[in-house]
mmCIF file of C-alpha atoms in Angstrom:
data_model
loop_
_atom_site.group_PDB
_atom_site.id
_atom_site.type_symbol
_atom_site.label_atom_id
_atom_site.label_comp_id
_atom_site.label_asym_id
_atom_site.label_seq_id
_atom_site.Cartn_x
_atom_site.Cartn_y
_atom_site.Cartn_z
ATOM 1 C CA UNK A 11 -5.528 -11.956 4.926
ATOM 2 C CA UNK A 12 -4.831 -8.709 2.441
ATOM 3 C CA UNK A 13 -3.251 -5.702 4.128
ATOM 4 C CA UNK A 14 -2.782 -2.352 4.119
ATOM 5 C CA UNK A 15 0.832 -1.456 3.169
ATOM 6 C CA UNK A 16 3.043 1.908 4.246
ATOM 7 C CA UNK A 17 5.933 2.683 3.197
ATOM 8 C CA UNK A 18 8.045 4.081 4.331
ATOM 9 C CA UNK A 19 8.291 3.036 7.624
ATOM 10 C CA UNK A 20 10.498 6.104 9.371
ATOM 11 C CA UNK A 21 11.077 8.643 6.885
ATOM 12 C CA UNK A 22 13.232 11.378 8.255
ATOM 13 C CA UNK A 23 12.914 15.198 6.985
ATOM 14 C CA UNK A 24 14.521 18.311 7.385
ATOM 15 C CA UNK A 25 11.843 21.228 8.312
ATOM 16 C CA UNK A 26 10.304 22.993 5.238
ATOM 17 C CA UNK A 27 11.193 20.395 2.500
ATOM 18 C CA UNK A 28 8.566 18.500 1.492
ATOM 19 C CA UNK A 29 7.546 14.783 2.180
ATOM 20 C CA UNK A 30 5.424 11.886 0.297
ATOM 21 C CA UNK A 31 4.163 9.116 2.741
ATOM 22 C CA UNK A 32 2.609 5.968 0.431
ATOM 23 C CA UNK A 33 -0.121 3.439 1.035
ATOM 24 C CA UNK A 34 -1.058 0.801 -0.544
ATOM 25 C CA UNK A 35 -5.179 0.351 0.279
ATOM 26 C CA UNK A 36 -6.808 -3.662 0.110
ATOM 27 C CA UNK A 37 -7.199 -4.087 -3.134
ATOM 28 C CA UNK A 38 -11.202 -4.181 -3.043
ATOM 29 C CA UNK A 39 -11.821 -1.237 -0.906
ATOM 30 C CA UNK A 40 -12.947 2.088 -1.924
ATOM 31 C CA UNK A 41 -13.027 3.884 1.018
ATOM 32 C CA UNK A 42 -9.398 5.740 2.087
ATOM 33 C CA UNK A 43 -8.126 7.680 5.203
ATOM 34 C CA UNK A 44 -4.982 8.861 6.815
ATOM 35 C CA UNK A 45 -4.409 9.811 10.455
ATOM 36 C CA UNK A 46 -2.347 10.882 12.363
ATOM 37 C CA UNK A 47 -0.770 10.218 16.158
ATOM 38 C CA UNK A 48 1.811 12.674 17.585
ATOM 39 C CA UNK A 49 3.653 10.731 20.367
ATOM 40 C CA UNK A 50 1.657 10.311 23.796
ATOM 41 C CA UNK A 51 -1.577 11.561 21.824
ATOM 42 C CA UNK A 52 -4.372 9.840 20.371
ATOM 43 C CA UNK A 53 -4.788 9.100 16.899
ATOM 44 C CA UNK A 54 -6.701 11.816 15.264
ATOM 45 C CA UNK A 55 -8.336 11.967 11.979
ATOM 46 C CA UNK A 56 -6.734 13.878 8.653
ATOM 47 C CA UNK A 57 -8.637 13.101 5.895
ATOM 48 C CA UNK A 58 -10.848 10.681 3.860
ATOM 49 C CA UNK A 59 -11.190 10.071 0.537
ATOM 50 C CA UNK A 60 -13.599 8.777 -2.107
ATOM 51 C CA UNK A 61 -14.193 8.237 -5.762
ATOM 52 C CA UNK A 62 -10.595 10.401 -6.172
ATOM 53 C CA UNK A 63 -11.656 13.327 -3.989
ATOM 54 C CA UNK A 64 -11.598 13.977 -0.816
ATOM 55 C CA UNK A 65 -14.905 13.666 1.420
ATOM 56 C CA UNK A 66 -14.026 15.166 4.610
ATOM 57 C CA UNK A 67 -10.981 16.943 6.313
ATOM 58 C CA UNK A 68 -10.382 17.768 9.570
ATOM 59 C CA UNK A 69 -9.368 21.026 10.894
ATOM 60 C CA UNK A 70 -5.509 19.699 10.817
ATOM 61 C CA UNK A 71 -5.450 18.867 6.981
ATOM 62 C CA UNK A 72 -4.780 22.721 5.688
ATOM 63 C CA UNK A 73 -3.457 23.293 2.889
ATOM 64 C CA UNK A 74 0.141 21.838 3.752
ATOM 65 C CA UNK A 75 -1.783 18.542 3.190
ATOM 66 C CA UNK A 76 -2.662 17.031 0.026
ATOM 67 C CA UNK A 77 -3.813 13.353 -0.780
ATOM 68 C CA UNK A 78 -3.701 11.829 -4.134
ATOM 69 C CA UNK A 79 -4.782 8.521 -5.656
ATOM 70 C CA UNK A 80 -2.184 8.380 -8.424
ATOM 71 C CA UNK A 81 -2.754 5.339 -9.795
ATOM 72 C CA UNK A 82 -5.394 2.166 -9.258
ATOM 73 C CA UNK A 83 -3.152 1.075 -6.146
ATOM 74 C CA UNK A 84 -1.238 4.067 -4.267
ATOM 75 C CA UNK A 85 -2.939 6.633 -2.079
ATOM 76 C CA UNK A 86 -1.109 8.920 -0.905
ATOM 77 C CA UNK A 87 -0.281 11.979 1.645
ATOM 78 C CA UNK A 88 1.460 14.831 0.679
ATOM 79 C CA UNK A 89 3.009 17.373 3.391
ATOM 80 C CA UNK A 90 4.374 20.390 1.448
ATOM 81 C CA UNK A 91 6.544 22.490 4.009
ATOM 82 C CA UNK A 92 6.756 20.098 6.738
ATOM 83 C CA UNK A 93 6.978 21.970 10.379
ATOM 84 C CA UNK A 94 8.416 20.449 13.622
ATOM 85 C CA UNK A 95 4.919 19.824 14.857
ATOM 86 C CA UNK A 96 4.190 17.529 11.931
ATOM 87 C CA UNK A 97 6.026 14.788 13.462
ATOM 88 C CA UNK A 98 4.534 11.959 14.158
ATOM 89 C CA UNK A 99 3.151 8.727 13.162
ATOM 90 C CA UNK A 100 0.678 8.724 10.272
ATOM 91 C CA UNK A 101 -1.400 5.603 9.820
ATOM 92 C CA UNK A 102 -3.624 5.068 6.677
ATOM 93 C CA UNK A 103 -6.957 2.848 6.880
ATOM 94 C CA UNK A 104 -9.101 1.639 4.040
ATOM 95 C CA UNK A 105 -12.436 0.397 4.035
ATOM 96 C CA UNK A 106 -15.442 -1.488 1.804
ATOM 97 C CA UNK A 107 -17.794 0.958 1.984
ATOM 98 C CA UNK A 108 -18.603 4.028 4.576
ATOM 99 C CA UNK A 109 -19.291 3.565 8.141
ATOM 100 C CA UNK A 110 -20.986 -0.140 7.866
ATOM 101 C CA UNK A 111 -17.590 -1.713 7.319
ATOM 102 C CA UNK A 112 -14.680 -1.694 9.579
ATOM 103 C CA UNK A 113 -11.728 0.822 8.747
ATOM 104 C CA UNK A 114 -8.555 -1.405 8.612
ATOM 105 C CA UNK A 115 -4.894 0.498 9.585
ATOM 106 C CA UNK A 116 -1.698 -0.107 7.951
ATOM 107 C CA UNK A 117 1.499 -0.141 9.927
ATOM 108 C CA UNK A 118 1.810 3.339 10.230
ATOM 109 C CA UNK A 119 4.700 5.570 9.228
ATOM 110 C CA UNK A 120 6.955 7.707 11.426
ATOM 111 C CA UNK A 121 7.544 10.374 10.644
ATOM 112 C CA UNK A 122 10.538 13.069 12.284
ATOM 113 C CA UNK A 123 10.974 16.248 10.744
ATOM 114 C CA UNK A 124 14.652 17.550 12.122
ATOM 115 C CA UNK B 185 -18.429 17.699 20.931
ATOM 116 C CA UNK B 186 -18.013 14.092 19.746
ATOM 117 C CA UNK B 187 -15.163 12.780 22.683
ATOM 118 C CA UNK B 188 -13.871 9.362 23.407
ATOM 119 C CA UNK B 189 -12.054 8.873 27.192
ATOM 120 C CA UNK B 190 -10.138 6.231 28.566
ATOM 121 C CA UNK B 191 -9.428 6.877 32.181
ATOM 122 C CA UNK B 192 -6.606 4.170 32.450
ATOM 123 C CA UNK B 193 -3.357 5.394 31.221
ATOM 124 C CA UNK B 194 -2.086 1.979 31.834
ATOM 125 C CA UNK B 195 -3.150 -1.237 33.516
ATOM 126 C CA UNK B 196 -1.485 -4.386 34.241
ATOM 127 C CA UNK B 197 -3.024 -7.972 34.229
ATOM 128 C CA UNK B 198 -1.156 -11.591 35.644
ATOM 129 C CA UNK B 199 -1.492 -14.218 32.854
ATOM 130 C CA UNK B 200 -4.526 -16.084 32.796
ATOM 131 C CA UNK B 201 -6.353 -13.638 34.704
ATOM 132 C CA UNK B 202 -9.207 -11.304 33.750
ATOM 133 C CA UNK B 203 -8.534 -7.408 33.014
ATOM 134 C CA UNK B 204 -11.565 -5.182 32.136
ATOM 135 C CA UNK B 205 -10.829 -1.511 30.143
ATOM 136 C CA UNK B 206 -12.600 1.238 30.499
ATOM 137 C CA UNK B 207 -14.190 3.615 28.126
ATOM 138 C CA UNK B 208 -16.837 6.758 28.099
ATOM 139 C CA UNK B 209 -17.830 8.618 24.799
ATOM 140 C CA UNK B 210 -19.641 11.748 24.381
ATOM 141 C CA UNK B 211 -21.904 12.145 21.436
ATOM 142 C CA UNK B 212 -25.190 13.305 21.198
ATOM 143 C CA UNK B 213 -26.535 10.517 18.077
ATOM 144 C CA UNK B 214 -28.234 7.319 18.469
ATOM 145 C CA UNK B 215 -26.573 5.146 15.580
ATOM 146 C CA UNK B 216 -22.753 4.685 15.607
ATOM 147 C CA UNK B 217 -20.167 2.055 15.868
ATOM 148 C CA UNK B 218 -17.883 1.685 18.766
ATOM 149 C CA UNK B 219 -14.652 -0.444 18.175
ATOM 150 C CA UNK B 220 -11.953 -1.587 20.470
ATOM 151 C CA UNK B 221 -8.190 -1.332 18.084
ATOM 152 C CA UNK B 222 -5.681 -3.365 19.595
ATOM 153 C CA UNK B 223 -1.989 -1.627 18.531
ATOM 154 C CA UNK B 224 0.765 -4.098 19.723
ATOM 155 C CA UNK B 225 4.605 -3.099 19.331
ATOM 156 C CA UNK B 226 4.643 -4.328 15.895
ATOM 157 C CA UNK B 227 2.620 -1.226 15.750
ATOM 158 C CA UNK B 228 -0.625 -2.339 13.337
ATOM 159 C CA UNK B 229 -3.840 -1.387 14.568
ATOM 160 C CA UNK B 230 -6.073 -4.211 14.886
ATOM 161 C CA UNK B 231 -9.888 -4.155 14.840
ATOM 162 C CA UNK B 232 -10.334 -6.658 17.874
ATOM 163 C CA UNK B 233 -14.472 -6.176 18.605
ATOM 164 C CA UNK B 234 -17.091 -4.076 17.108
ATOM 165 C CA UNK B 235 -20.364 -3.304 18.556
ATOM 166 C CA UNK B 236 -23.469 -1.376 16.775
ATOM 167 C CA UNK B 237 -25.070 1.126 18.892
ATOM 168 C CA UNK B 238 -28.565 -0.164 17.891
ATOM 169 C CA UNK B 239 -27.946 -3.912 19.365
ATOM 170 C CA UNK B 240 -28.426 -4.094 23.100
ATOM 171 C CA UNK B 241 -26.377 -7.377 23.259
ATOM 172 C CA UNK B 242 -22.668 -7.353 24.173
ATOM 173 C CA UNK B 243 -20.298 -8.473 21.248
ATOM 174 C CA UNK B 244 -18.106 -10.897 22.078
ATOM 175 C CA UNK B 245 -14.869 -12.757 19.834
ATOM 176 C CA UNK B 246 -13.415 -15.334 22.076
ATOM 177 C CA UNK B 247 -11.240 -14.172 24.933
ATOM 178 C CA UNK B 248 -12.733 -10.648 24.403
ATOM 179 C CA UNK B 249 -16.368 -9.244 25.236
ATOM 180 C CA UNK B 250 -17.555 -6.062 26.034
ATOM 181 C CA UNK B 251 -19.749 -4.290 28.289
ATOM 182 C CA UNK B 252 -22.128 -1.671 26.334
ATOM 183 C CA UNK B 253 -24.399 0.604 28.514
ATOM 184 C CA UNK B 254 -26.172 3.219 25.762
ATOM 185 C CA UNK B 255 -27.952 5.196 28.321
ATOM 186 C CA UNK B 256 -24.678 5.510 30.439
ATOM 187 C CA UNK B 257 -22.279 5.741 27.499
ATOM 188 C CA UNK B 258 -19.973 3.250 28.541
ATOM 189 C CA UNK B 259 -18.030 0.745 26.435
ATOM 190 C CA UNK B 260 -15.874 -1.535 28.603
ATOM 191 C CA UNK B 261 -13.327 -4.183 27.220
ATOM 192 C CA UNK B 262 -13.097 -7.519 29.230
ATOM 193 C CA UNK B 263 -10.066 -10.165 28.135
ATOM 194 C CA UNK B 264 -10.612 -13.303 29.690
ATOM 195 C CA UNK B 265 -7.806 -15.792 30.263
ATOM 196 C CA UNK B 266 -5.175 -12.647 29.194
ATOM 197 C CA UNK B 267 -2.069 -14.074 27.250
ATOM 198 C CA UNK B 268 0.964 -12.450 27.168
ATOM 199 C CA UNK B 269 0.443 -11.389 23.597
ATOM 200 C CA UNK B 270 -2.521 -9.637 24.265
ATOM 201 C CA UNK B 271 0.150 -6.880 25.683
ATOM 202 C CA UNK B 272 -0.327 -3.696 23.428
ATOM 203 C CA UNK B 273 -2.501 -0.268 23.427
ATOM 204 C CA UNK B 274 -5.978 -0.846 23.342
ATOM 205 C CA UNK B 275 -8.022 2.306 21.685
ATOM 206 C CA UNK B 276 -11.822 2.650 22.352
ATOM 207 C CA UNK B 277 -13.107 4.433 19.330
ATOM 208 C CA UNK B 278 -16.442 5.303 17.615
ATOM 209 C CA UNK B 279 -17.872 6.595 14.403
ATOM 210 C CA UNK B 280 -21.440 7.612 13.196
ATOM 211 C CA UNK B 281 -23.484 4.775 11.614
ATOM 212 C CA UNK B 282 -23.658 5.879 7.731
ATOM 213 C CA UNK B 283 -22.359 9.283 7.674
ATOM 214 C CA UNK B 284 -19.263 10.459 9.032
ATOM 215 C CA UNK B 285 -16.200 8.889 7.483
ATOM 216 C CA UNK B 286 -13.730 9.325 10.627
ATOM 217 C CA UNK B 287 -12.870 7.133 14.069
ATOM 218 C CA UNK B 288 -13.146 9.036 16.957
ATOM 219 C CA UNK B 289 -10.472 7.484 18.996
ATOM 220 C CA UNK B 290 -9.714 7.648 22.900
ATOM 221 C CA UNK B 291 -6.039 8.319 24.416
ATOM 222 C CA UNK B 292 -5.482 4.525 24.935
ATOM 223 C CA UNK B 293 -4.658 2.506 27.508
ATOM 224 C CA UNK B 294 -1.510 0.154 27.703
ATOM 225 C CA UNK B 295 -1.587 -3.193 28.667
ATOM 226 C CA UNK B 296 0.965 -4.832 30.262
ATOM 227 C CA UNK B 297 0.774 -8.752 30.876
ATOM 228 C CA UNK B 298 2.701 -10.307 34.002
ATOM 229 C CA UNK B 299 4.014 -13.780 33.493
#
């Protein structure tokens, strides 16, 4: 059954430098998201992210965050000054189509800003 | 405000025996999703049951059913028969039927499964 891939998985940062997370979406979907859980928390919604722009944000995704579609396979999330409170585990999900069609997660990555 | 709770921080089941997880939601629409993720140690979150808000009848896949009172705003899980690799973090989640793009998910509840 196709996945969604993350790499990488723990990914290790020093406060304020800057930090690419990757995801690799099923191949046929056209619907992309990343969230985010910060340990003991629930997972909470970042972005999502059609026809290569974004289509809705939450009130976490400032303008730290950026997500790009580089290429016809990678999506991913950019954090550009990366804070202690950014740590945590960021899953992406991809999906068919909006809503009617199930969301499915990769992995997740960890992230730990030092 | 659109809220998912799970009152169960944690909840252990003996093997073979039946465990039921609790969930209320808080929005104020009529058409949405609710979903039950399953996110073992391996960490992947896995869709394990889906129910439309518009069907009265429970969804059920296999081992797993769920209890879905609209009017109350309840979404229980029930695993029958629990296996010891059912152990994980269950999430209760929703999202709006057509329009909003994100999963409203709940704190969780772990499951632990007793041999």
């Amino acid at each position: 059954e196709p996945e969604v891939t993350q790499t990488p998985s723990h990914q290790v940062t020093q406060m304020g430098q800057e930090v690419i997370l990757r995801c690799v979406p099923i191949s046929n979907h056209l619907y992309f998201y990343w969230y985010r859980q910060i340990l003991g928390q629930k997972v909470e919604f970042l972005v999502s992210f059609y026809n290569n722009e974004i289509s809705e944000k939450s009130e976490i995704f400032d303008d730290q965050f950026s997500v790009e579609r580089p290429d016809g396979s990678n999506f991913t999330l950019k954090i550009r000054s990366t804070k202690l409170e950014d740590s945590a585990m960021y899953f992406c999900a991809s999906s068919e189509s909006q809503g009617a069609q199930p969301q499915h997660f990769g992995d997740g990555t960890r992230l730990s800003i030092l | 405000a659109q809220t998912v709770t799970q009152s169960q921080p944690e909840m252990s089941v003996q093997e073979a025996e039946t465990v039921t997880l609790s969930c209320t939601y808080d929005t104020s629409e009529s058409d949405y999703y609710l979903f039950w993720y399953k996110q073992p140690p391996s960490r992947q979150m896995i869709l394990v049951i889906r129910q439309e808000a518009y069907k009265q009848q429970n969804a059920t896949e296999n081992r797993f059913s769920v209890n879905f009172q609209k009017a109350a705003k309840s979404f229980s899980l029930k695993i029958s028969d629990s296996q010891l690799g059912d152990a994980a973090m269950y999430f209760c989640a929703y999202n709006l039927m057509n329009r909003d793009d994100k999963i409203i998910f709940g704190k969780g509840t772990r499951l632990h499964i007793l041999p």
